[in-house]
């Protein structure tokens, strides 16, 4: 029996710091379940991208000017928010992130091993994420 092809999902990376955003984009390009990659440099653009493109997974910085990552979740609404991995240099937001059903919390700067653990968690749910992304268009 031939192995089933991996269904790919749309992933949005949100960070107000371009180098941090680019590092994640570079890493995500190598992931077999990642299809389309989108990026946003602030919370307002993130809300718009989530509402317009319905990504299956979001890597979301917590600390951003104007609209922070937790406010992005509030603006989109828990029922419409994709699976979310918070990426931040501030660990004091971890409890609220998990209360908001975050899939994971990457503390910057993160190691390759920590990134790989996060991606294993994402890959475990990629079939559900892919189905959700495809159903939403």
PDB file of C-alpha atoms in Angstrom:
ATOM      1  CA  UNK A   1       0.000   0.000   0.000  1.00  0.00           C
ATOM      2  CA  UNK A   2       1.389   3.425  -0.969  1.00  0.00           C
ATOM      3  CA  UNK A   3       1.796   5.986   1.792  1.00  0.00           C
ATOM      4  CA  UNK A   4      -0.848   8.676   1.883  1.00  0.00           C
ATOM      5  CA  UNK A   5       0.342  12.085   0.719  1.00  0.00           C
ATOM      6  CA  UNK A   6       0.794  14.668   3.416  1.00  0.00           C
ATOM      7  CA  UNK A   7      -1.945  17.290   3.343  1.00  0.00           C
ATOM      8  CA  UNK A   8      -0.465  20.765   3.561  1.00  0.00           C
ATOM      9  CA  UNK A   9      -1.795  23.636   5.601  1.00  0.00           C
ATOM     10  CA  UNK A  10      -1.604  27.413   5.407  1.00  0.00           C
ATOM     11  CA  UNK A  11       0.534  28.947   8.167  1.00  0.00           C
ATOM     12  CA  UNK A  12       0.579  32.611   9.227  1.00  0.00           C
ATOM     13  CA  UNK A  13       3.623  34.048  11.028  1.00  0.00           C
ATOM     14  CA  UNK A  14       2.981  37.245  12.988  1.00  0.00           C
ATOM     15  CA  UNK A  15       5.816  39.226  14.550  1.00  0.00           C
ATOM     16  CA  UNK A  16       6.632  42.933  14.563  1.00  0.00           C
ATOM     17  CA  UNK A  17      10.360  42.147  14.345  1.00  0.00           C
ATOM     18  CA  UNK A  18      11.292  41.257  10.758  1.00  0.00           C
ATOM     19  CA  UNK A  19      14.354  39.093  11.658  1.00  0.00           C
ATOM     20  CA  UNK A  20      12.301  36.964  14.072  1.00  0.00           C
ATOM     21  CA  UNK A  21       9.533  36.610  11.485  1.00  0.00           C
ATOM     22  CA  UNK A  22      12.035  35.635   8.787  1.00  0.00           C
ATOM     23  CA  UNK A  23      13.693  33.003  10.992  1.00  0.00           C
ATOM     24  CA  UNK A  24      10.357  31.272  11.511  1.00  0.00           C
ATOM     25  CA  UNK A  25       9.457  31.529   7.830  1.00  0.00           C
ATOM     26  CA  UNK A  26      12.804  29.952   6.890  1.00  0.00           C
ATOM     27  CA  UNK A  27      12.279  27.095   9.352  1.00  0.00           C
ATOM     28  CA  UNK A  28       8.656  26.521   8.332  1.00  0.00           C
ATOM     29  CA  UNK A  29       9.558  26.244   4.624  1.00  0.00           C
ATOM     30  CA  UNK A  30      11.251  22.938   5.470  1.00  0.00           C
ATOM     31  CA  UNK A  31       8.213  21.385   7.143  1.00  0.00           C
ATOM     32  CA  UNK A  32       6.427  18.742   5.059  1.00  0.00           C
ATOM     33  CA  UNK A  33       2.925  19.691   6.240  1.00  0.00           C
ATOM     34  CA  UNK A  34       3.338  23.419   5.576  1.00  0.00           C
ATOM     35  CA  UNK A  35       1.947  24.614   2.256  1.00  0.00           C
ATOM     36  CA  UNK A  36       1.253  28.307   1.903  1.00  0.00           C
ATOM     37  CA  UNK A  37       3.195  30.656   4.196  1.00  0.00           C
ATOM     38  CA  UNK A  38       1.823  34.091   5.058  1.00  0.00           C
ATOM     39  CA  UNK A  39       3.250  36.819   7.250  1.00  0.00           C
ATOM     40  CA  UNK A  40       2.034  39.858   9.149  1.00  0.00           C
ATOM     41  CA  UNK A  41       4.078  42.511  10.932  1.00  0.00           C
ATOM     42  CA  UNK A  42       1.467  43.638  13.446  1.00  0.00           C
ATOM     43  CA  UNK A  43      -1.689  42.579  15.219  1.00  0.00           C
ATOM     44  CA  UNK A  44      -4.075  44.539  13.015  1.00  0.00           C
ATOM     45  CA  UNK A  45      -2.665  42.883   9.876  1.00  0.00           C
ATOM     46  CA  UNK A  46      -2.843  39.531  11.682  1.00  0.00           C
ATOM     47  CA  UNK A  47      -6.568  39.891  12.404  1.00  0.00           C
ATOM     48  CA  UNK A  48      -7.205  40.832   8.771  1.00  0.00           C
ATOM     49  CA  UNK A  49      -5.112  37.887   7.480  1.00  0.00           C
ATOM     50  CA  UNK A  50      -6.839  35.394   9.785  1.00  0.00           C
ATOM     51  CA  UNK A  51     -10.302  36.607   8.800  1.00  0.00           C
ATOM     52  CA  UNK A  52      -9.512  36.677   5.064  1.00  0.00           C
ATOM     53  CA  UNK A  53      -7.340  33.575   4.597  1.00  0.00           C
ATOM     54  CA  UNK A  54      -8.372  31.238   7.448  1.00  0.00           C
ATOM     55  CA  UNK A  55      -4.914  29.711   8.061  1.00  0.00           C
ATOM     56  CA  UNK A  56      -4.758  26.366   9.814  1.00  0.00           C
ATOM     57  CA  UNK A  57      -1.936  27.450  12.117  1.00  0.00           C
ATOM     58  CA  UNK A  58      -0.630  30.787  13.408  1.00  0.00           C
ATOM     59  CA  UNK A  59       2.729  31.560  14.992  1.00  0.00           C
ATOM     60  CA  UNK A  60       1.853  34.677  16.983  1.00  0.00           C
ATOM     61  CA  UNK A  61       4.123  37.084  18.824  1.00  0.00           C
ATOM     62  CA  UNK A  62       2.640  38.241  22.126  1.00  0.00           C
ATOM     63  CA  UNK A  63       4.327  41.635  22.503  1.00  0.00           C
ATOM     64  CA  UNK A  64       3.511  43.927  19.574  1.00  0.00           C
ATOM     65  CA  UNK A  65       2.595  47.604  19.446  1.00  0.00           C
ATOM     66  CA  UNK A  66      -1.072  48.613  19.177  1.00  0.00           C
ATOM     67  CA  UNK A  67      -2.649  45.148  19.146  1.00  0.00           C
ATOM     68  CA  UNK A  68      -0.714  42.402  20.961  1.00  0.00           C
ATOM     69  CA  UNK A  69      -1.035  38.678  20.296  1.00  0.00           C
ATOM     70  CA  UNK A  70      -3.555  38.024  23.051  1.00  0.00           C
ATOM     71  CA  UNK A  71      -5.676  40.924  21.751  1.00  0.00           C
ATOM     72  CA  UNK A  72      -5.504  39.371  18.279  1.00  0.00           C
ATOM     73  CA  UNK A  73      -7.070  36.228  19.742  1.00  0.00           C
ATOM     74  CA  UNK A  74      -9.756  38.331  21.432  1.00  0.00           C
ATOM     75  CA  UNK A  75     -10.487  40.275  18.209  1.00  0.00           C
ATOM     76  CA  UNK A  76     -10.776  37.149  16.054  1.00  0.00           C
ATOM     77  CA  UNK A  77     -12.746  35.265  18.694  1.00  0.00           C
ATOM     78  CA  UNK A  78     -11.997  31.835  20.148  1.00  0.00           C
ATOM     79  CA  UNK A  79     -14.350  30.029  17.764  1.00  0.00           C
ATOM     80  CA  UNK A  80     -12.608  31.482  14.694  1.00  0.00           C
ATOM     81  CA  UNK A  81      -9.004  31.433  15.925  1.00  0.00           C
ATOM     82  CA  UNK A  82      -6.759  28.892  14.198  1.00  0.00           C
ATOM     83  CA  UNK A  83      -4.458  26.628  16.171  1.00  0.00           C
ATOM     84  CA  UNK A  84      -1.913  29.013  17.689  1.00  0.00           C
ATOM     85  CA  UNK A  85       1.695  28.825  18.797  1.00  0.00           C
ATOM     86  CA  UNK A  86       2.779  31.892  20.734  1.00  0.00           C
ATOM     87  CA  UNK A  87       6.334  33.058  20.093  1.00  0.00           C
ATOM     88  CA  UNK A  88       7.648  35.639  22.523  1.00  0.00           C
ATOM     89  CA  UNK A  89      10.542  36.713  24.693  1.00  0.00           C
ATOM     90  CA  UNK A  90       8.205  37.143  27.664  1.00  0.00           C
ATOM     91  CA  UNK A  91       7.287  34.076  29.682  1.00  0.00           C
ATOM     92  CA  UNK A  92       4.803  35.901  31.935  1.00  0.00           C
ATOM     93  CA  UNK A  93       2.101  35.535  29.245  1.00  0.00           C
ATOM     94  CA  UNK A  94       2.283  31.738  29.091  1.00  0.00           C
ATOM     95  CA  UNK A  95      -0.583  31.034  31.483  1.00  0.00           C
ATOM     96  CA  UNK A  96      -2.994  33.326  29.615  1.00  0.00           C
ATOM     97  CA  UNK A  97      -1.855  31.851  26.292  1.00  0.00           C
ATOM     98  CA  UNK A  98      -2.667  28.324  27.409  1.00  0.00           C
ATOM     99  CA  UNK A  99      -5.960  29.501  28.891  1.00  0.00           C
ATOM    100  CA  UNK A 100      -6.711  30.727  25.352  1.00  0.00           C
ATOM    101  CA  UNK A 101      -6.024  27.178  24.057  1.00  0.00           C
ATOM    102  CA  UNK A 102      -2.613  27.859  22.549  1.00  0.00           C
ATOM    103  CA  UNK A 103      -1.061  24.757  21.021  1.00  0.00           C
ATOM    104  CA  UNK A 104       2.388  25.717  22.324  1.00  0.00           C
ATOM    105  CA  UNK A 105       4.511  28.611  23.587  1.00  0.00           C
ATOM    106  CA  UNK A 106       7.974  29.197  22.126  1.00  0.00           C
ATOM    107  CA  UNK A 107      10.151  31.404  24.293  1.00  0.00           C
ATOM    108  CA  UNK A 108      12.604  33.507  22.238  1.00  0.00           C
ATOM    109  CA  UNK A 109      15.364  32.802  21.598  1.00  0.00           C
ATOM    110  CA  UNK A 110      14.344  29.188  21.121  1.00  0.00           C
ATOM    111  CA  UNK A 111      16.662  26.266  20.450  1.00  0.00           C
ATOM    112  CA  UNK A 112      16.401  23.950  17.455  1.00  0.00           C
ATOM    113  CA  UNK A 113      15.300  21.170  19.819  1.00  0.00           C
ATOM    114  CA  UNK A 114      12.492  23.301  21.264  1.00  0.00           C
ATOM    115  CA  UNK A 115      11.335  24.292  17.771  1.00  0.00           C
ATOM    116  CA  UNK A 116      11.345  20.640  16.706  1.00  0.00           C
ATOM    117  CA  UNK A 117       9.230  19.689  19.745  1.00  0.00           C
ATOM    118  CA  UNK A 118       6.709  22.378  18.783  1.00  0.00           C
ATOM    119  CA  UNK A 119       6.633  21.166  15.188  1.00  0.00           C
ATOM    120  CA  UNK A 120       6.083  17.577  16.323  1.00  0.00           C
ATOM    121  CA  UNK A 121       3.058  18.813  18.236  1.00  0.00           C
ATOM    122  CA  UNK A 122       1.863  20.686  15.144  1.00  0.00           C
ATOM    123  CA  UNK A 123       2.455  17.688  12.878  1.00  0.00           C
ATOM    124  CA  UNK A 124       0.444  15.452  15.210  1.00  0.00           C
ATOM    125  CA  UNK A 125      -2.538  17.670  14.540  1.00  0.00           C
ATOM    126  CA  UNK A 126      -1.748  18.472  10.910  1.00  0.00           C
ATOM    127  CA  UNK A 127      -4.396  16.142   9.494  1.00  0.00           C
ATOM    128  CA  UNK A 128      -7.082  17.998  11.432  1.00  0.00           C
ATOM    129  CA  UNK A 129      -5.530  21.344  10.532  1.00  0.00           C
ATOM    130  CA  UNK A 130      -5.333  20.445   6.846  1.00  0.00           C
ATOM    131  CA  UNK A 131      -8.946  19.307   6.810  1.00  0.00           C
ATOM    132  CA  UNK A 132     -10.013  22.540   8.483  1.00  0.00           C
ATOM    133  CA  UNK A 133      -7.986  24.723   6.087  1.00  0.00           C
ATOM    134  CA  UNK A 134      -9.249  22.909   3.007  1.00  0.00           C
ATOM    135  CA  UNK A 135     -12.849  23.076   4.190  1.00  0.00           C
ATOM    136  CA  UNK A 136     -12.555  26.832   4.766  1.00  0.00           C
ATOM    137  CA  UNK A 137     -11.220  27.381   1.262  1.00  0.00           C
TER     138      UNK A 137
END
